PDB file of C-alpha atoms in Angstrom:
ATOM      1  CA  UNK D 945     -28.706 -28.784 -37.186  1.00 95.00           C
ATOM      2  CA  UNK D 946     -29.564 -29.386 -33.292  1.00 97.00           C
ATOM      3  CA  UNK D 947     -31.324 -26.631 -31.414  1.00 98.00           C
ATOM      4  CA  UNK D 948     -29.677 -27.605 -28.104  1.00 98.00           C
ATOM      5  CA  UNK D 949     -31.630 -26.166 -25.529  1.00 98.00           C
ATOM      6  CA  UNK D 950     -29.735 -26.058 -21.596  1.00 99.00           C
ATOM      7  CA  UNK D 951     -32.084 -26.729 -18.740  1.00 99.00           C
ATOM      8  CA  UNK D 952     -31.130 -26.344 -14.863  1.00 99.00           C
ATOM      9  CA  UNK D 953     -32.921 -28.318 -12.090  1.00 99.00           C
ATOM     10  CA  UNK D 954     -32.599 -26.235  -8.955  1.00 98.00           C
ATOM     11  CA  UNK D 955     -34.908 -23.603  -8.359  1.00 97.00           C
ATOM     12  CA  UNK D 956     -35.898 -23.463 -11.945  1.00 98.00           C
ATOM     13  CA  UNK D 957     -37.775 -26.779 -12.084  1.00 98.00           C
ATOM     14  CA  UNK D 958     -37.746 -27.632  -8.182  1.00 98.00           C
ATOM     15  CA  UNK D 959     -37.909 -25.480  -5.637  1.00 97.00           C
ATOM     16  CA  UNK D 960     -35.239 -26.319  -3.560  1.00 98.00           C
ATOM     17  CA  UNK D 961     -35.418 -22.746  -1.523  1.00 96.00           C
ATOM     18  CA  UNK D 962     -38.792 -23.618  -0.357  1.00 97.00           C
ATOM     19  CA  UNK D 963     -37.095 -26.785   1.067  1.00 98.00           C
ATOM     20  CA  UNK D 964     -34.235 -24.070   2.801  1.00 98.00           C
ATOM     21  CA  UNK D 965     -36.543 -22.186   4.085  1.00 96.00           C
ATOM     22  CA  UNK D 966     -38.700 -24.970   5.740  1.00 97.00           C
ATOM     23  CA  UNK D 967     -35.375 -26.255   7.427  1.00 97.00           C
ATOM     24  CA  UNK D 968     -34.465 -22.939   8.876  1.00 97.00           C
ATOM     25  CA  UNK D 969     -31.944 -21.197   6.516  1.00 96.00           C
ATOM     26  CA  UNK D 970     -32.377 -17.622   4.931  1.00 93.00           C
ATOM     27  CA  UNK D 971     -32.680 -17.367   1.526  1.00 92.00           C
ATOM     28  CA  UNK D 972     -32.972 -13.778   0.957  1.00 87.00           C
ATOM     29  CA  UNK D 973     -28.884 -13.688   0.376  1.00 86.00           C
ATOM     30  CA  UNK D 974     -27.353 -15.784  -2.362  1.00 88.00           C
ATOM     31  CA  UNK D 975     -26.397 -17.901  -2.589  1.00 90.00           C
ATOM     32  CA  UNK D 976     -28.084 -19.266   0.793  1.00 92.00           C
ATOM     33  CA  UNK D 977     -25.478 -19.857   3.563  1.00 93.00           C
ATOM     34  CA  UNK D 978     -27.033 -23.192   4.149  1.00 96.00           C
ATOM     35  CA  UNK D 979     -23.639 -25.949   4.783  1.00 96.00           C
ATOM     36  CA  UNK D 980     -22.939 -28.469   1.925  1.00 95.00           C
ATOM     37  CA  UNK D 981     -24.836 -31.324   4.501  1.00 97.00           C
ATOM     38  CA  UNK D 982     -28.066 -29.806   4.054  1.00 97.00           C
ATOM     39  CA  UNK D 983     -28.130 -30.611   0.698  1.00 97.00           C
ATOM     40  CA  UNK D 984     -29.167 -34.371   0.668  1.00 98.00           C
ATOM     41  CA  UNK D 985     -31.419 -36.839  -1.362  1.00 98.00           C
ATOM     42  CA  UNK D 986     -34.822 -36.277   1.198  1.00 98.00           C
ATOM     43  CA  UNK D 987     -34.207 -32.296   0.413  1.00 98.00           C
ATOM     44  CA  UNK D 988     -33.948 -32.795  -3.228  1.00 99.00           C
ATOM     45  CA  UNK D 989     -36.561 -35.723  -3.309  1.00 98.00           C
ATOM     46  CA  UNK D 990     -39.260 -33.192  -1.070  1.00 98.00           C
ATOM     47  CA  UNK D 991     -38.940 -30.254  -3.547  1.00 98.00           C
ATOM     48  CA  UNK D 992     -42.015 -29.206  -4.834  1.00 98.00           C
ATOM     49  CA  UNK D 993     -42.680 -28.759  -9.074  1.00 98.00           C
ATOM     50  CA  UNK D 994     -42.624 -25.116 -10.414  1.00 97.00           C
ATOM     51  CA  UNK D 995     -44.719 -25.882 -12.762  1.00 96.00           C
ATOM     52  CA  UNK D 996     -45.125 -22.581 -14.790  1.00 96.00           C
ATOM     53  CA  UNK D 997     -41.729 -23.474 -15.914  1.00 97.00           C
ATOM     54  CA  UNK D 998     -42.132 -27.337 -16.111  1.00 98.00           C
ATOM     55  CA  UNK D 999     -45.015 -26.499 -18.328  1.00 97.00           C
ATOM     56  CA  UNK D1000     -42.759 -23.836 -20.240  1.00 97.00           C
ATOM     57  CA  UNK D1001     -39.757 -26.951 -20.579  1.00 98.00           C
ATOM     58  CA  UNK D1002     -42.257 -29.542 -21.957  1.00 98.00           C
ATOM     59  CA  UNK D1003     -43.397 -27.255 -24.669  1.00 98.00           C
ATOM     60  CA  UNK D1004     -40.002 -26.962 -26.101  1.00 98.00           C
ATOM     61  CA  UNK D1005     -39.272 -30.358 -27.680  1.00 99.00           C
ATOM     62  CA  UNK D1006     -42.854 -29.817 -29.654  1.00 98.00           C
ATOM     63  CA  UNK D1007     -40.931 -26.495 -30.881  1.00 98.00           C
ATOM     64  CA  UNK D1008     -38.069 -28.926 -31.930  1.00 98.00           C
ATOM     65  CA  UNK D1009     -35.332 -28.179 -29.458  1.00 98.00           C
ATOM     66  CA  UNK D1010     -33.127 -31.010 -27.852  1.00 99.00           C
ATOM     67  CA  UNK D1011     -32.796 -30.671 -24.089  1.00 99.00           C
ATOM     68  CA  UNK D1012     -29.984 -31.253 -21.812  1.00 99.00           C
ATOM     69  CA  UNK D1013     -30.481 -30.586 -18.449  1.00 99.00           C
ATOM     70  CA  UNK D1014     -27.217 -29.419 -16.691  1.00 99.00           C
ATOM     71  CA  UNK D1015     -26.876 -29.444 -13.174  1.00 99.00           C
ATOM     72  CA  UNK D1016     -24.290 -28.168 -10.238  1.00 97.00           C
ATOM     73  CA  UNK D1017     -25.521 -30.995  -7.877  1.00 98.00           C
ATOM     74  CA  UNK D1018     -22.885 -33.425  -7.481  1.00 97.00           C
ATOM     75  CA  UNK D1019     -23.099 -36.236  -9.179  1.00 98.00           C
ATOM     76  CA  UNK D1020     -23.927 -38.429  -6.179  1.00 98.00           C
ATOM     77  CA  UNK D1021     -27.526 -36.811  -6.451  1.00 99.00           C
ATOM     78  CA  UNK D1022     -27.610 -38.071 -10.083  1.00 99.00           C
ATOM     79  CA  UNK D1023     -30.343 -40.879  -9.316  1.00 99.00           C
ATOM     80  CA  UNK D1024     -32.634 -38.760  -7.214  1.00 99.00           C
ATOM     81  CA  UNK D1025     -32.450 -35.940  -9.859  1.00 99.00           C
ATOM     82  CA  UNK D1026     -33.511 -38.418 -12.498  1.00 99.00           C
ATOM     83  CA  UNK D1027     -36.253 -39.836 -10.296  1.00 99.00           C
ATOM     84  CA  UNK D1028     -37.452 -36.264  -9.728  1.00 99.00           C
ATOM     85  CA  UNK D1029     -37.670 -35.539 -13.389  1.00 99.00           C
ATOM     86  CA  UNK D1030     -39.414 -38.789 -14.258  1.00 99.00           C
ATOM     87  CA  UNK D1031     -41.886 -38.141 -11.260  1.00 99.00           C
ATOM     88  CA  UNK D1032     -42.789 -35.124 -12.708  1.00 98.00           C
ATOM     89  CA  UNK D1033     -42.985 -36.281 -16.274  1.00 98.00           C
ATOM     90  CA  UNK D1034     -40.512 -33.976 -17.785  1.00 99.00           C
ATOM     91  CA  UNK D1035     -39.157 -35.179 -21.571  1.00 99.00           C
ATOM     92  CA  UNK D1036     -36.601 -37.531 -21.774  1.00 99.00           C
ATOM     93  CA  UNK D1037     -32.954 -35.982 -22.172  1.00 99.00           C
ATOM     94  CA  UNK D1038     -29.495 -36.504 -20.838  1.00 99.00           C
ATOM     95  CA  UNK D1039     -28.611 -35.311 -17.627  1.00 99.00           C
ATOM     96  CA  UNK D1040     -25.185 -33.861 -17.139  1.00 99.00           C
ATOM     97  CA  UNK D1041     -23.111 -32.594 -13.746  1.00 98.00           C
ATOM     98  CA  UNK D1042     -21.201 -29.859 -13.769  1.00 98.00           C
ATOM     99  CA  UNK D1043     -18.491 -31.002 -11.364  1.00 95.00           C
ATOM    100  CA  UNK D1044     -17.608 -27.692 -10.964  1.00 95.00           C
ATOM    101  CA  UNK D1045     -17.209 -26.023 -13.846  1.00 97.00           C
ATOM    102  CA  UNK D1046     -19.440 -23.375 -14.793  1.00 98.00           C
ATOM    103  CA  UNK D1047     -22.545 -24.012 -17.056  1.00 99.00           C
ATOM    104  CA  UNK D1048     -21.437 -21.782 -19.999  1.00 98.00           C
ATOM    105  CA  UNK D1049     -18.209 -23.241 -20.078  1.00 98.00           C
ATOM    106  CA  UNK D1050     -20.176 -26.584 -20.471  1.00 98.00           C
ATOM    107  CA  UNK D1051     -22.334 -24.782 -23.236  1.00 98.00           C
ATOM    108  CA  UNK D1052     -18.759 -23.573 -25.090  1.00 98.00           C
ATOM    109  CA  UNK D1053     -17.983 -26.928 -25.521  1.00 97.00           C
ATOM    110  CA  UNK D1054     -21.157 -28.276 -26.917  1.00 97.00           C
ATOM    111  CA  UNK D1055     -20.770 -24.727 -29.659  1.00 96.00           C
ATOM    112  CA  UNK D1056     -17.535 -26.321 -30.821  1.00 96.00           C
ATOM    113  CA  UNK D1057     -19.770 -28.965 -32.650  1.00 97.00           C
ATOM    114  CA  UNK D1058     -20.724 -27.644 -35.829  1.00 97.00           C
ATOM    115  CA  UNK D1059     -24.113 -29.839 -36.277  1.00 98.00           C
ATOM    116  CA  UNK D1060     -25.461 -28.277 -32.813  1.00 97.00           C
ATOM    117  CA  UNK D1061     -26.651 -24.317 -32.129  1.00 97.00           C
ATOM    118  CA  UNK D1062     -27.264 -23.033 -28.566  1.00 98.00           C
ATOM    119  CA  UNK D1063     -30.825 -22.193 -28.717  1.00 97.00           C
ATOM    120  CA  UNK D1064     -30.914 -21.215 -25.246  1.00 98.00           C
ATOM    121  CA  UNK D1065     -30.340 -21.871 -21.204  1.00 99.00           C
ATOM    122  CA  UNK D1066     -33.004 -21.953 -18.636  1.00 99.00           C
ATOM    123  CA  UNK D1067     -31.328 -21.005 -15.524  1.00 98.00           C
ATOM    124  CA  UNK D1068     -31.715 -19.295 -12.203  1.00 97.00           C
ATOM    125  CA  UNK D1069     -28.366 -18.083 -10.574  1.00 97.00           C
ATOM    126  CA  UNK D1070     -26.692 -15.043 -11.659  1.00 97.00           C
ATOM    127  CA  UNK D1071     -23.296 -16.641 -11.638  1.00 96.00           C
ATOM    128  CA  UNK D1072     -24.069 -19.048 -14.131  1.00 98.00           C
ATOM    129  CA  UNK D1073     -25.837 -16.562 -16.516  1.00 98.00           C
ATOM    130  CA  UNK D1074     -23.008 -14.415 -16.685  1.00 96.00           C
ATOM    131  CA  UNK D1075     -20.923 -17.429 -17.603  1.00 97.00           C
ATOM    132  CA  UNK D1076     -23.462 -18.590 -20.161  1.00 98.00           C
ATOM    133  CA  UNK D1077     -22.987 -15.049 -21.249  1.00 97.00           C
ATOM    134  CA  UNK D1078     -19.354 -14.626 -21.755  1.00 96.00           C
ATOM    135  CA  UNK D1079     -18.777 -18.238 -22.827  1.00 97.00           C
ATOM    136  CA  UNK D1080     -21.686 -18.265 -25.641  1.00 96.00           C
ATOM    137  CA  UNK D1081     -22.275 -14.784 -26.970  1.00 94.00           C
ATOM    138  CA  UNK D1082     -25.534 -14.494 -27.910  1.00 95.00           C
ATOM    139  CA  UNK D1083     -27.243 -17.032 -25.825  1.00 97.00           C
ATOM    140  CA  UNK D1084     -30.686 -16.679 -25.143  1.00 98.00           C
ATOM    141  CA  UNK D1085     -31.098 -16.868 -21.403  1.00 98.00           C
ATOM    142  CA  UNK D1086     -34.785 -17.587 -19.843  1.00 98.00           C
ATOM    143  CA  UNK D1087     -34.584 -16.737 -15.934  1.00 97.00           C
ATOM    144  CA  UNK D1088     -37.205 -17.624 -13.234  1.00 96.00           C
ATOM    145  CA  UNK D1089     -37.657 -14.725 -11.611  1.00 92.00           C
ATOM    146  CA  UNK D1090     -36.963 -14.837  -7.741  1.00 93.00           C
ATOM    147  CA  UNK D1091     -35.570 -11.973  -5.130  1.00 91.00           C
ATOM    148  CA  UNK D1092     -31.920 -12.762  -5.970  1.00 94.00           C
ATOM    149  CA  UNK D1093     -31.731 -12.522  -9.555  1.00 94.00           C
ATOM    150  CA  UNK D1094     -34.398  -9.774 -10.257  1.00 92.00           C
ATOM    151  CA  UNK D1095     -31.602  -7.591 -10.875  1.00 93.00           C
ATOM    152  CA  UNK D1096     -30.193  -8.812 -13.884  1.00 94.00           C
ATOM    153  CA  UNK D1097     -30.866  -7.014 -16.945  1.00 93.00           C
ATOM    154  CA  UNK D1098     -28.928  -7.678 -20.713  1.00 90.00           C
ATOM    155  CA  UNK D1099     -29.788  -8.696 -24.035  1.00 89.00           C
ATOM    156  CA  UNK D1100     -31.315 -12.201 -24.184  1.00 93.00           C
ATOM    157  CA  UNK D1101     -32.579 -12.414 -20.524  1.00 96.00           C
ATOM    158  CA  UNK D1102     -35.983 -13.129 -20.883  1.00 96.00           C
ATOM    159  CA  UNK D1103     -37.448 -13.237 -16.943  1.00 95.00           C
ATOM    160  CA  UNK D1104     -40.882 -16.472 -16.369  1.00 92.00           C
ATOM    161  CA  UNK D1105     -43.026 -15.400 -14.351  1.00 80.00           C
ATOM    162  CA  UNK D1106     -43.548 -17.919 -11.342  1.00 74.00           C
ATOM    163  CA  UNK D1107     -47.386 -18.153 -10.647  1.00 62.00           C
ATOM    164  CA  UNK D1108     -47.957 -21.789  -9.020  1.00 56.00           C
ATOM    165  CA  UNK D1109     -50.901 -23.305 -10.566  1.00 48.00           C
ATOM    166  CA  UNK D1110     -52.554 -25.660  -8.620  1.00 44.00           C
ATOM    167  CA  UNK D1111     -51.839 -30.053  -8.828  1.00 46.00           C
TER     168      UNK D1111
END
């Protein structure tokens, strides 16, 4: 059976809030009231590793879990995000766009396959863990901890902590 392991890309891998901030826009509410036009390749392409969690994610196909990273960038961004991972020599694994629908609904349908489990998510905003959490009961959720989701508490939401290290 396939461990199928969910990763998100914004402010879980790169940290696209350091980019909001540098261009002016508060991100102590969530989500950040930055317009749709903000959010363009140079932003995405300038966003800096977090690499307590990239090192976290590259540990997890030795552990035998498949990845899938799962984004809400639209899908126009698909070639930057790709770049980004390669630059930052994350493991190989198909990327997939939300367009708009929420990430557990995306999980539910990868459930309905009886050779795959959900071994987990990796995620970030608290609107897509509580979907994970009502679409795949049980989920094990892993959360970068930042101001806006430090709130969260449940079964299987497991908070990384988000020391930089250095290079």
């Amino acid at each position: 059976m396939q461990k199928l392991f969910f990763v998100d890309v914004c402010n879980t891998l790169a940290n696209i809030i350091e980019q909001l901030n540098i261009r002016g826009y508060r991100t102590d509410i969530y989500p950040c009231p930055a317009p749709p036009e903000t959010y363009t390749e140079e932003l995405f392409r300038s966003a800096r590793p977090i690499w307590p969690v990239i090192d976290w994610v590259k540990e997890l196909p030795e552990q035998g879990y498949s990845l899938v990273y799962l984004t809400a960038r639209p899908s126009r961004f698909r070639a930057v995000t790709q770049e980004w991972l390669d630059e930052y020599g994350l493991p190989k694994a198909p990327l997939l766009h939300t367009n708009g629908r929420s990430k557990g609904e995306v999980a539910k349908i990868f459930s309905l396959n009886p050779k795959v489990q959900i071994a987990g998510a990796l995620e970030d905003s608290p609107q897509e863990i509580r979907g994970y959490i009502q679409a795949v009961p049980g989920i094990r959720l892993y959360v970068p901890e930042w101001e806006y989701n430090a709130h969260l508490s449940g079964d299987g939401i497991n908070f990384l902590a988000l020391r930089q290290r250095t290079a």
